[in-house]
Coordinates of C-alpha atoms in Angstrom, one line a residue:
M13 CA 79.6 31.3 26.2
R14 CA 79.9 35.1 27.7
I15 CA 82.3 35.4 30.8
D16 CA 83.0 38.0 32.8
K17 CA 86.0 40.0 33.1
L18 CA 87.8 36.7 35.5
A19 CA 85.8 33.6 35.1
L20 CA 87.1 31.0 38.0
A21 CA 86.2 27.3 38.0
T22 CA 84.3 27.5 41.0
S23 CA 82.7 30.4 43.3
A24 CA 84.5 29.0 46.2
L25 CA 88.4 28.0 46.5
S26 CA 89.3 26.0 48.7
L27 CA 92.8 26.9 51.1
A28 CA 95.9 24.3 51.0
L29 CA 96.0 20.9 52.3
T30 CA 92.6 20.3 51.7
P31 CA 90.8 17.2 50.6
A32 CA 87.8 17.2 47.9
A33 CA 84.8 17.3 49.2
P34 CA 82.0 16.2 47.0
A35 CA 80.9 20.7 45.2
Q36 CA 77.7 19.8 45.0
T37 CA 76.5 19.2 49.1
P38 CA 79.0 21.3 51.0
A39 CA 79.2 20.9 54.4
P40 CA 78.5 22.8 57.8
A41 CA 82.1 23.7 58.9
A42 CA 82.6 23.3 62.9
P43 CA 84.0 26.2 65.0
P44 CA 87.8 26.0 64.1
S45 CA 90.2 25.0 67.7
P46 CA 92.2 27.9 69.3
G47 CA 94.2 29.5 66.9
V48 CA 94.1 27.6 64.1
E49 CA 91.6 28.9 61.4
S50 CA 89.6 26.3 59.8
S51 CA 90.5 25.6 55.7
I52 CA 88.2 23.9 54.3
P53 CA 84.3 25.1 54.2
G54 CA 82.2 21.9 54.9
A55 CA 85.3 19.8 54.2
G56 CA 82.2 16.8 53.0
F57 CA 81.4 16.6 56.8
D58 CA 78.2 17.3 58.4
A59 CA 78.6 19.0 62.1
P60 CA 81.6 18.7 64.8
E61 CA 81.4 15.6 65.9
S62 CA 84.3 13.9 68.3
N63 CA 84.5 10.3 69.5
T64 CA 88.8 11.6 71.1
P65 CA 89.7 12.8 74.1
I66 CA 90.7 16.4 73.0
I67 CA 90.7 19.9 75.3
R68 CA 90.0 23.5 72.7
V69 CA 91.6 26.4 74.8
S70 CA 89.3 29.8 74.5
A71 CA 89.5 33.3 76.2
Q72 CA 85.9 32.2 76.5
E73 CA 85.9 28.4 78.1
V74 CA 87.6 25.1 78.2
I75 CA 85.8 22.7 77.1
V76 CA 87.2 18.6 77.9
D77 CA 86.0 16.4 75.8
V78 CA 85.5 12.5 78.1
I79 CA 85.2 9.3 77.5
V80 CA 83.1 7.2 80.0
T81 CA 83.8 3.2 80.5
D82 CA 82.5 0.7 82.6
A83 CA 84.7 -1.8 83.8
S84 CA 85.0 -4.6 80.1
G85 CA 86.1 -1.6 77.9
K86 CA 82.2 -0.8 77.1
P87 CA 81.1 2.4 76.3
V88 CA 78.0 4.6 79.1
H89 CA 75.7 6.3 78.2
G90 CA 73.3 7.9 79.1
L91 CA 75.2 10.2 81.6
K92 CA 74.3 13.4 83.2
A93 CA 75.5 17.3 83.7
S94 CA 75.2 16.4 87.4
D95 CA 76.3 13.2 86.9
F96 CA 80.8 15.0 87.0
T97 CA 82.7 17.1 89.0
V98 CA 85.4 19.0 87.1
Q99 CA 88.1 21.0 89.1
E100 CA 91.3 23.1 87.4
N101 CA 94.2 23.4 90.1
G102 CA 92.1 21.5 92.2
K103 CA 89.3 23.6 92.3
P104 CA 85.5 23.2 91.7
Q105 CA 84.2 25.0 88.0
I106 CA 80.9 24.8 86.5
I107 CA 80.1 23.4 83.8
R108 CA 78.3 25.8 81.8
S109 CA 77.3 23.2 79.3
F110 CA 77.4 19.7 78.0
Y111 CA 76.0 17.9 76.0
E112 CA 76.7 13.9 74.8
N113 CA 77.9 12.8 71.8
M114 CA 77.3 9.6 69.6
S115 CA 79.4 9.4 66.3
G116 CA 77.4 7.5 63.8
A117 CA 79.3 6.1 60.2
A118 CA 79.5 7.5 57.9
T119 CA 78.4 7.5 54.4
S120 CA 79.5 9.0 51.0
K121 CA 77.8 9.4 47.7
L122 CA 80.8 9.2 45.5
K123 CA 82.6 5.6 45.7
P124 CA 86.2 6.1 45.0
V125 CA 87.9 4.1 42.8
A126 CA 90.6 1.0 42.4
L127 CA 92.9 2.5 39.6
P128 CA 94.8 0.7 37.5
A129 CA 98.1 0.8 37.8
G130 CA 100.7 3.7 36.6
E131 CA 97.8 5.7 37.5
Y132 CA 97.1 8.3 40.6
T133 CA 94.4 10.5 41.3
N134 CA 93.9 13.5 43.3
S135 CA 90.5 13.5 43.7
N136 CA 89.8 11.3 46.6
P137 CA 86.4 13.0 48.2
L138 CA 85.8 12.0 52.0
P139 CA 82.9 10.5 53.3
A140 CA 80.2 12.7 55.6
G141 CA 80.2 12.1 59.0
G142 CA 81.8 10.1 60.7
T143 CA 85.1 10.7 62.8
I144 CA 88.1 10.4 61.1
N145 CA 91.5 7.9 62.5
I146 CA 94.4 8.4 61.1
F147 CA 97.0 5.5 61.2
L148 CA 100.6 6.6 60.4
L149 CA 103.7 4.0 60.6
D150 CA 106.9 4.9 61.3
P151 CA 110.2 4.5 59.6
A152 CA 111.4 1.8 61.6
L153 CA 107.7 -0.5 61.9
P154 CA 108.7 -3.4 60.9
D155 CA 105.8 -5.7 59.0
I156 CA 102.6 -5.6 61.1
S157 CA 100.0 -5.9 57.8
D158 CA 98.2 -8.2 58.4
W159 CA 97.4 -7.3 62.1
I160 CA 96.9 -3.7 61.2
I161 CA 94.2 -5.7 58.3
N162 CA 92.5 -7.5 61.8
N163 CA 91.5 -4.4 62.7
L164 CA 90.5 -3.7 60.0
R165 CA 88.8 -6.3 59.8
T166 CA 86.9 -6.4 63.2
M167 CA 86.0 -2.2 63.2
P168 CA 82.6 -1.6 61.9
K169 CA 81.6 0.3 58.9
G170 CA 81.6 3.4 58.0
V171 CA 85.4 4.1 59.7
P172 CA 86.5 5.9 58.5
V173 CA 90.8 5.6 58.1
G174 CA 93.6 7.0 56.2
I175 CA 96.9 5.5 55.9
F176 CA 100.0 7.4 56.2
A177 CA 103.9 7.0 56.5
S178 CA 106.4 9.0 57.5
S179 CA 110.1 7.7 55.7
P180 CA 113.7 9.2 55.2
S181 CA 111.8 11.0 52.2
G182 CA 109.4 12.6 53.5
L183 CA 105.6 12.2 55.0
H184 CA 103.1 9.8 51.9
T185 CA 100.3 9.2 52.0
L186 CA 99.5 5.5 51.2
Q187 CA 95.5 6.0 50.9
P188 CA 93.6 8.6 51.2
I189 CA 90.8 8.8 53.8
T190 CA 88.1 6.4 53.1
T191 CA 85.1 4.6 54.8
D192 CA 85.8 0.7 51.1
R193 CA 87.9 -1.7 53.8
D194 CA 88.6 -3.1 49.9
L195 CA 91.2 0.5 49.1
L196 CA 92.8 0.2 52.5
I197 CA 93.3 -3.4 53.0
R198 CA 95.3 -2.9 49.1
A199 CA 96.9 -0.1 50.6
L200 CA 98.7 -2.5 53.5
S201 CA 99.0 -5.6 51.1
T202 CA 101.3 -4.3 49.0
P203 CA 105.2 -5.0 49.6
I204 CA 106.0 -1.5 50.8
Y205 CA 109.1 -0.7 49.0
D206 CA 109.5 2.7 49.5
R207 CA 110.2 2.8 53.7
E208 CA 113.2 2.7 53.1
L209 CA 114.1 1.1 56.6
N210 CA 118.3 0.8 55.1
V211 CA 118.7 4.5 54.6
P212 CA 120.6 5.0 57.6
I213 CA 120.4 8.2 59.1
G214 CA 121.4 10.1 62.7
D215 CA 119.4 10.7 65.5
W216 CA 119.0 14.0 64.9
P217 CA 117.7 13.5 61.2
K218 CA 115.2 10.9 62.8
V219 CA 113.7 12.4 65.4
M220 CA 113.4 15.9 62.4
I221 CA 111.4 13.2 60.9
R222 CA 109.5 12.3 62.4
I223 CA 107.9 15.3 64.3
N224 CA 108.2 16.8 60.4
G225 CA 105.1 14.5 59.5
F226 CA 103.6 14.7 62.8
N227 CA 103.1 18.9 62.0
Q228 CA 102.5 18.1 58.5
L229 CA 100.0 15.8 58.9
A230 CA 98.5 18.3 62.4
A231 CA 98.8 20.9 59.2
Y232 CA 97.0 18.7 56.4
L233 CA 94.4 17.7 59.4
S234 CA 93.5 20.9 60.6
G235 CA 91.2 21.8 58.0
I236 CA 89.5 18.7 58.7
P237 CA 86.3 19.5 61.1
G238 CA 86.0 18.0 64.6
W239 CA 87.7 15.4 66.2
K240 CA 89.9 13.2 64.9
N241 CA 92.2 9.8 66.5
L242 CA 95.9 9.8 65.0
F243 CA 96.9 6.0 66.2
W244 CA 100.9 6.1 65.0
F245 CA 102.6 2.5 65.3
A246 CA 106.3 3.0 66.0
D247 CA 108.3 -0.1 67.0
S248 CA 111.4 0.5 69.1
Y249 CA 112.7 0.0 72.5
L250 CA 112.1 3.7 73.0
P251 CA 109.3 5.9 71.3
P252 CA 111.7 7.7 69.4
V253 CA 109.7 11.2 69.7
M254 CA 108.5 12.4 73.2
L255 CA 105.7 13.8 72.0
M256 CA 104.3 14.9 75.3
R257 CA 103.2 18.7 76.5
D258 CA 107.2 19.4 78.2
G259 CA 109.3 17.6 74.6
G260 CA 110.5 15.2 77.3
Y261 CA 111.6 17.3 79.6
S262 CA 110.3 15.7 81.9
W263 CA 112.3 12.7 81.4
G264 CA 115.8 13.9 81.4
A265 CA 115.8 15.2 77.7
Q266 CA 119.2 17.5 77.2
D267 CA 118.5 18.8 73.8
M268 CA 116.5 21.5 74.0
S269 CA 116.0 22.0 70.3
V270 CA 115.0 19.0 70.7
V271 CA 112.6 19.9 72.8
H272 CA 111.5 23.6 71.4
H273 CA 110.3 20.8 68.3
A274 CA 108.1 18.6 70.4
M275 CA 106.2 20.2 72.4
D276 CA 105.6 23.1 69.6
T277 CA 104.4 19.9 67.6
Y278 CA 102.0 18.8 70.3
E279 CA 100.7 21.6 70.6
M280 CA 99.8 21.7 67.0
L281 CA 98.1 18.8 67.4
T282 CA 96.0 19.9 70.0
A283 CA 94.9 23.1 68.0
A284 CA 93.6 21.0 65.4
Q285 CA 91.5 18.8 67.3
V286 CA 93.5 15.6 67.1
A287 CA 94.4 12.9 70.0
V288 CA 97.3 10.2 69.8
Y289 CA 97.4 6.9 70.6
P290 CA 100.6 5.6 70.8
V291 CA 100.5 1.7 69.3
F292 CA 104.0 -0.2 70.8
P293 CA 104.4 -3.7 70.2
P294 CA 105.7 -5.8 73.3
M295 CA 109.1 -6.4 72.9
L296 CA 110.8 -7.8 70.2
P297 CA 112.1 -11.5 71.0
H298 CA 116.0 -11.5 70.5
A299 CA 118.0 -14.8 69.7
P300 CA 118.8 -17.2 72.5
T301 CA 122.2 -16.7 74.6
P302 CA 125.2 -18.6 73.1
N303 CA 126.3 -21.5 74.9
I304 CA 128.4 -19.8 78.5
A305 CA 132.4 -20.9 77.6
S306 CA 133.1 -18.6 80.7
N307 CA 131.8 -15.9 83.6
F308 CA 132.9 -13.0 82.0
D309 CA 130.3 -14.3 79.3
L310 CA 127.4 -15.1 81.3
R311 CA 128.0 -11.6 82.8
K312 CA 127.2 -9.7 79.6
A313 CA 124.3 -12.2 79.0
Q314 CA 123.0 -11.1 81.6
E315 CA 124.3 -7.2 81.6
R316 CA 122.1 -7.7 78.1
E317 CA 118.8 -9.6 79.7
I318 CA 119.0 -7.2 82.0
S319 CA 119.7 -3.9 79.9
V320 CA 116.7 -4.8 77.5
G321 CA 114.0 -5.4 80.4
T322 CA 115.3 -2.9 82.3
A323 CA 114.8 -0.5 78.5
G324 CA 111.1 -2.3 78.0
A325 CA 110.2 -1.2 80.8
M326 CA 111.1 2.4 80.2
R327 CA 109.1 2.2 76.6
D328 CA 106.1 1.1 78.9
I329 CA 105.8 4.1 80.8
M330 CA 106.8 6.7 78.4
V331 CA 104.4 5.5 76.3
G332 CA 102.1 5.7 78.8
N333 CA 103.1 9.3 79.6
I334 CA 102.6 10.2 75.9
A335 CA 98.9 9.0 76.1
E336 CA 97.7 10.3 79.2
D337 CA 99.1 14.2 78.3
F338 CA 96.8 13.5 75.2
G339 CA 93.8 11.8 77.5
T340 CA 94.2 8.3 76.0
V341 CA 95.1 5.1 76.2
S342 CA 98.5 3.2 74.8
I343 CA 97.6 0.5 72.5
D344 CA 98.4 -3.2 73.5
R345 CA 99.3 -5.4 70.1
R346 CA 99.5 -7.8 71.9
N347 CA 95.6 -7.9 72.1
P348 CA 94.9 -8.8 68.0
N349 CA 91.7 -6.2 67.9
A350 CA 93.1 -3.2 69.9
V351 CA 92.7 -0.7 67.7
A352 CA 89.4 -1.4 66.6
D353 CA 88.3 -1.2 70.4
A354 CA 89.5 1.2 70.9
I355 CA 87.8 3.1 67.7
S356 CA 84.3 1.2 69.0
Q357 CA 85.2 2.9 73.7
A358 CA 85.7 6.4 72.0
S359 CA 82.7 6.1 70.1
V360 CA 80.6 8.2 72.2
Y361 CA 82.6 11.2 74.5
Y362 CA 80.7 13.7 76.7
S363 CA 81.6 17.3 76.2
L364 CA 81.8 19.7 79.1
S365 CA 82.4 23.3 80.0
Y366 CA 83.3 26.0 81.5
L367 CA 84.7 29.2 82.2
P368 CA 88.8 29.0 83.2
P369 CA 89.7 30.8 86.5
K370 CA 92.3 33.2 84.6
E371 CA 90.8 33.7 81.2
K372 CA 94.2 35.9 80.1
L373 CA 97.5 33.5 79.0
D374 CA 99.9 32.9 82.1
G375 CA 101.7 30.6 80.4
H376 CA 101.1 27.5 82.7
Y377 CA 100.1 24.3 83.4
H378 CA 96.6 24.2 84.0
H379 CA 95.9 20.8 85.9
I380 CA 91.7 20.0 84.7
S381 CA 90.3 16.9 87.2
V382 CA 87.2 15.1 86.1
T383 CA 85.6 12.9 88.7
V384 CA 81.4 10.5 87.9
N385 CA 79.4 10.0 91.0
K386 CA 78.9 6.8 89.1
P387 CA 81.5 4.1 90.9
G388 CA 82.9 1.3 88.7
L389 CA 84.0 3.8 84.9
K390 CA 86.6 4.8 84.1
L391 CA 87.2 8.1 82.5
S392 CA 89.7 9.3 79.6
Y393 CA 90.2 13.1 78.6
R394 CA 93.5 14.9 78.3
K395 CA 94.3 16.1 82.0
G396 CA 95.0 20.4 81.4
Y397 CA 96.3 23.0 79.1
N398 CA 98.5 25.0 78.8
S399 CA 97.7 28.3 78.5
E400 CA 99.7 30.3 75.8
R401 CA 99.7 31.2 72.3
T402 CA 99.2 27.6 69.9
P403 CA 101.1 27.4 67.2
T404 CA 100.3 27.9 64.4
V405 CA 100.5 25.4 61.7
D406 CA 102.2 25.1 58.6
D407 CA 99.8 26.5 55.9
P408 CA 101.6 27.6 52.8
A409 CA 99.7 31.3 51.0
P410 CA 97.8 30.5 47.7
G411 CA 99.9 30.0 44.1
P412 CA 103.0 29.0 43.6
E413 CA 104.1 28.7 48.2
M414 CA 101.5 26.5 48.0
I415 CA 102.9 24.7 44.7
K416 CA 105.9 24.9 46.3
A417 CA 105.9 23.2 48.9
S418 CA 104.7 19.7 47.9
M419 CA 106.9 19.8 45.1
E420 CA 109.7 20.2 47.9
G421 CA 107.4 17.4 50.1
N422 CA 106.4 20.1 53.1
A423 CA 102.6 19.2 52.6
L424 CA 100.6 17.0 51.6
G425 CA 98.4 16.2 48.5
A426 CA 96.9 19.7 48.2
T427 CA 93.3 19.8 45.7
Q428 CA 91.8 23.0 44.6
I429 CA 91.9 21.8 40.8
L430 CA 91.5 18.1 41.2
F431 CA 92.8 16.1 38.6
D432 CA 94.6 12.8 37.4
A433 CA 97.6 11.4 36.5
A434 CA 98.9 8.3 34.8
I435 CA 102.9 7.7 33.8
H436 CA 104.1 5.5 31.1
P437 CA 108.2 3.9 30.9
L438 CA 109.6 5.2 27.2
P439 CA 111.1 3.4 25.0
P440 CA 115.1 3.7 26.2
P441 CA 117.1 4.5 23.1
A442 CA 118.7 2.8 20.3
P443 CA 121.8 1.8 21.1
A444 CA 124.1 2.8 18.3
T445 CA 125.5 0.4 15.9
Q446 CA 128.7 0.5 13.8
P447 CA 128.7 0.4 10.7
P448 CA 130.2 -2.7 8.9
A449 CA 132.9 -4.0 7.3
T450 CA 134.4 -3.4 3.9
D451 CA 136.5 -6.0 3.8
A452 CA 135.8 -9.4 4.8
K453 CA 138.7 -11.1 5.3
L454 CA 139.2 -8.4 8.2
K455 CA 140.5 -9.7 12.0
K456 CA 137.2 -9.7 13.9
T457 CA 137.5 -7.4 17.1
K458 CA 136.1 -7.2 20.0
V459 CA 132.9 -5.2 20.9
A460 CA 132.7 -3.3 23.9
K461 CA 129.4 -4.1 26.1
T462 CA 126.8 -1.0 25.8
P463 CA 126.5 0.7 29.3
P464 CA 123.6 0.5 30.9
P465 CA 121.3 4.4 30.7
K466 CA 122.0 6.3 33.7
T467 CA 118.2 7.5 33.0
L468 CA 115.0 6.2 31.2
P469 CA 113.3 8.1 29.7
Y470 CA 109.1 8.5 30.6
Q471 CA 105.5 9.7 30.0
I472 CA 103.3 11.5 32.4
V473 CA 100.2 12.0 31.6
Y474 CA 97.7 15.3 33.0
G475 CA 93.7 15.1 32.7
F476 CA 91.3 17.9 34.4
P477 CA 88.5 19.3 33.4
A478 CA 88.9 22.0 31.4
S479 CA 86.2 24.0 33.4
Q480 CA 88.6 23.6 35.8
I481 CA 90.4 26.2 34.4
A482 CA 90.4 30.8 35.0
F483 CA 90.9 33.0 32.5
L484 CA 91.0 37.0 32.1
E485 CA 89.3 38.4 29.2
D486 CA 91.2 41.9 27.8
E487 CA 89.2 44.6 26.5
Y488 CA 89.5 43.2 22.8
Q489 CA 87.3 40.2 24.4
K490 CA 90.5 38.0 23.7
L491 CA 90.6 35.6 27.3
H492 CA 94.4 34.3 28.1
G493 CA 94.6 31.2 30.4
A494 CA 98.2 29.3 31.7
V495 CA 98.7 26.2 33.6
E496 CA 102.2 25.6 35.2
F497 CA 102.7 21.5 34.5
D498 CA 105.9 20.6 37.5
V499 CA 107.2 17.6 38.4
V500 CA 109.8 16.5 40.2
A501 CA 111.0 13.0 42.0
Y502 CA 113.5 12.3 44.6
D503 CA 115.1 9.1 45.3
V504 CA 115.6 7.4 49.2
R505 CA 117.1 9.8 51.1
R506 CA 114.5 12.6 50.0
A507 CA 117.3 14.2 47.5
R508 CA 116.0 15.9 44.4
V509 CA 116.7 14.0 41.2
A510 CA 115.5 15.0 38.2
S511 CA 113.0 18.8 37.8
L512 CA 110.9 19.5 35.5
T513 CA 108.5 22.8 35.1
Q514 CA 106.3 23.8 31.5
T515 CA 103.6 26.3 31.2
V516 CA 101.0 26.7 29.0
T517 CA 99.2 30.7 27.5
M518 CA 96.1 30.1 25.9
P519 CA 94.9 32.4 24.6
L520 CA 91.6 32.6 22.8
S521 CA 89.3 33.9 21.5
L522 CA 85.2 33.2 22.9
D523 CA 84.9 30.3 20.0
Q524 CA 87.7 28.8 20.7
F525 CA 87.5 28.7 24.1
D526 CA 83.8 27.0 23.6
Q527 CA 85.2 24.3 22.3
F528 CA 88.4 24.2 24.6
A529 CA 85.8 24.2 27.9
S530 CA 82.9 21.5 26.6
G531 CA 85.9 18.5 26.6
P532 CA 88.4 17.6 29.5
F533 CA 92.0 18.5 28.6
Q534 CA 95.5 16.4 28.8
F535 CA 98.6 17.2 28.7
I536 CA 101.5 15.2 28.3
Q537 CA 105.2 15.5 29.3
Q538 CA 108.8 13.7 29.4
I539 CA 111.7 13.7 31.9
D540 CA 114.2 10.9 32.5
L541 CA 114.3 9.8 35.2
P542 CA 117.7 7.3 37.1
P543 CA 117.5 3.9 37.9
G544 CA 116.2 3.7 41.6
Q545 CA 113.2 3.9 44.5
L546 CA 111.6 6.9 43.6
W547 CA 109.0 9.6 44.8
I548 CA 107.3 12.0 42.2
H549 CA 105.4 14.8 43.2
V550 CA 103.6 15.9 40.2
G551 CA 101.9 19.7 40.1
I552 CA 99.8 21.6 38.2
L553 CA 99.4 25.9 39.1
D554 CA 96.7 27.9 37.2
S555 CA 98.4 31.0 37.4
V556 CA 95.2 33.1 37.1
S557 CA 93.4 31.9 40.0
N558 CA 96.2 30.0 41.4
R559 CA 94.8 27.6 42.2
V560 CA 96.7 24.3 43.0
G561 CA 96.3 20.5 42.2
T562 CA 99.7 18.1 42.9
L563 CA 99.6 14.6 44.1
E564 CA 102.3 12.0 44.8
F565 CA 103.1 8.2 44.2
P566 CA 106.0 6.0 44.1
I567 CA 108.0 4.4 41.0
I568 CA 110.6 1.4 41.0
V569 CA 112.5 3.0 37.4
G570 CA 115.2 0.0 36.2
D571 CA 115.3 -4.0 37.4
V572 CA 112.5 -4.3 40.6
K573 CA 114.2 -7.6 41.8
A574 CA 117.7 -5.7 41.3
I575 CA 117.0 -2.6 42.9
T576 CA 114.5 -4.2 45.8
G577 CA 115.0 -7.9 45.9
F578 CA 111.1 -8.5 45.4
A579 CA 110.0 -9.9 41.7
P580 CA 107.7 -7.8 39.8
K581 CA 104.1 -8.7 40.5
T582 CA 102.0 -8.7 37.0
P583 CA 100.5 -5.4 37.0
S584 CA 97.1 -4.6 37.1
P585 CA 95.7 -3.7 33.0
T586 CA 94.9 -0.2 32.5
N587 CA 92.0 1.2 30.5
C588 CA 94.3 2.2 27.9
P589 CA 94.4 0.4 24.6
S590 CA 98.9 2.7 25.0
P591 CA 100.0 4.9 26.1
P592 CA 99.1 8.7 26.0
C593 CA 96.4 8.3 27.6
I594 CA 93.9 7.9 31.2
G595 CA 91.1 6.9 32.9
F596 CA 89.7 10.1 34.5
Q597 CA 88.8 7.4 37.0
G598 CA 87.8 10.1 39.4
P599 CA 84.7 10.7 40.8
N600 CA 84.3 14.1 41.8
F601 CA 84.9 15.3 37.4
N602 CA 81.3 15.1 36.8
D603 CA 80.2 17.5 39.5
L604 CA 81.9 20.2 38.8
P605 CA 81.3 23.2 37.9

């Protein structure tokens, strides 16, 4: 088989931070939002569909998406442009375009596979159609898995959902976007030891942990065309991040650095076409007031009751402000189906556009008002836009910069190279033994106990179709390829505890290349890991094409019960009789060119 001077596995390379799409049926890309260039053409989705109230601003028009519901909360169909009135800063605007959007159920020909314990893949094809819904779990969130699972069970079939968790060690993917309820429930049913609730962090890191997580999601979701709902599950007396258009400045925030960070995050989410639904619970019940022995104790108890009530009232107002700035609603967890109801209500929306009175960016906030001439209807939409340059989301350059960002935990998984990975513990080295005594009459001496090892050996196995690797042909018809394999381990405080980089060079003749490309490729790394809860980042960089694939997975090294306080579960059976082995269960591998 003869190949060109630069033989690439695919003719179109998706950029960083993009989920995998079925290679054989690319869908048309949606028009990018202002200031953000879509980083993935197609992504397995049909034409842009939205079920969340978002505004897109350009030099020519302002597009307003409006959710309309009746008194019972059901979507309203069949309204016309003549039923709506739009104003900007109190002045009526001429509606230039109008259409009703109805989000259908998503479909996928490729069903994701639930891999056995110890095996992982970054091949998670996005379903076609439907609006993406993201569940983001806050690091201070208690276990409300049953409540979220109940909402999953009551949602219509075919709703795409992805589950992510923000923590001191970064933003983690608990379940990539899928319509498979079983996989979503499985992700939420697994004990999340790695939420790191007991890791002490200061007030500044608490805010920045969440802001960085939102920024990563904005970068990731900007590559997926269409509108996205982000349900932010948090648990605090006050929202940990004032995710508002003014960064909380109107609430008296004093740290202007945090205010500016929050404002930029708000703008990046807007540009990525993401609408945030804050999900905060009622005030948590606290211990009953103890027996009052004196007036002093009574006064302290009353002050505590007042402070709790005041904090709860302030939180409800602030959550309402966040929802209003995103044109959504705050979710009351006292309703067991609140999230499912919100997704159902947003399944129908109307998209209106008009030419702004001032096309130049003036740096001011422009207020928008939308009314409808039908009584008794409720309208949800973003109430304005900032007329200024939209901050750009972090988008690492291809190749080394992209894999570096993923290995440092500053970007979600890259899927230019699709691969599986498996991790297996290896037998620890045998302890040193003392030579036997030569004189039986020698007194017995106490043998010192062998201290536990500081690290334990693990084996990581990579597997992927060899056709994904690119080669350069020299003037002597010799082919040259080079693939870098990286693994980095972080503890729950985001401290790097182990790392390994290895590069495999492959000078091949044309006949050798034919043999190489005819089957899968495996590579094995061995790394020593310290005991504890760790996050493992693994990545592949094709140095010829600058294409990258990365993924991340949690692991507990050592005595699980001693580390987490929970008894270890019996691991699922693997596909392999004995390591090294990997199942190649990624659904896209057979479809790759």
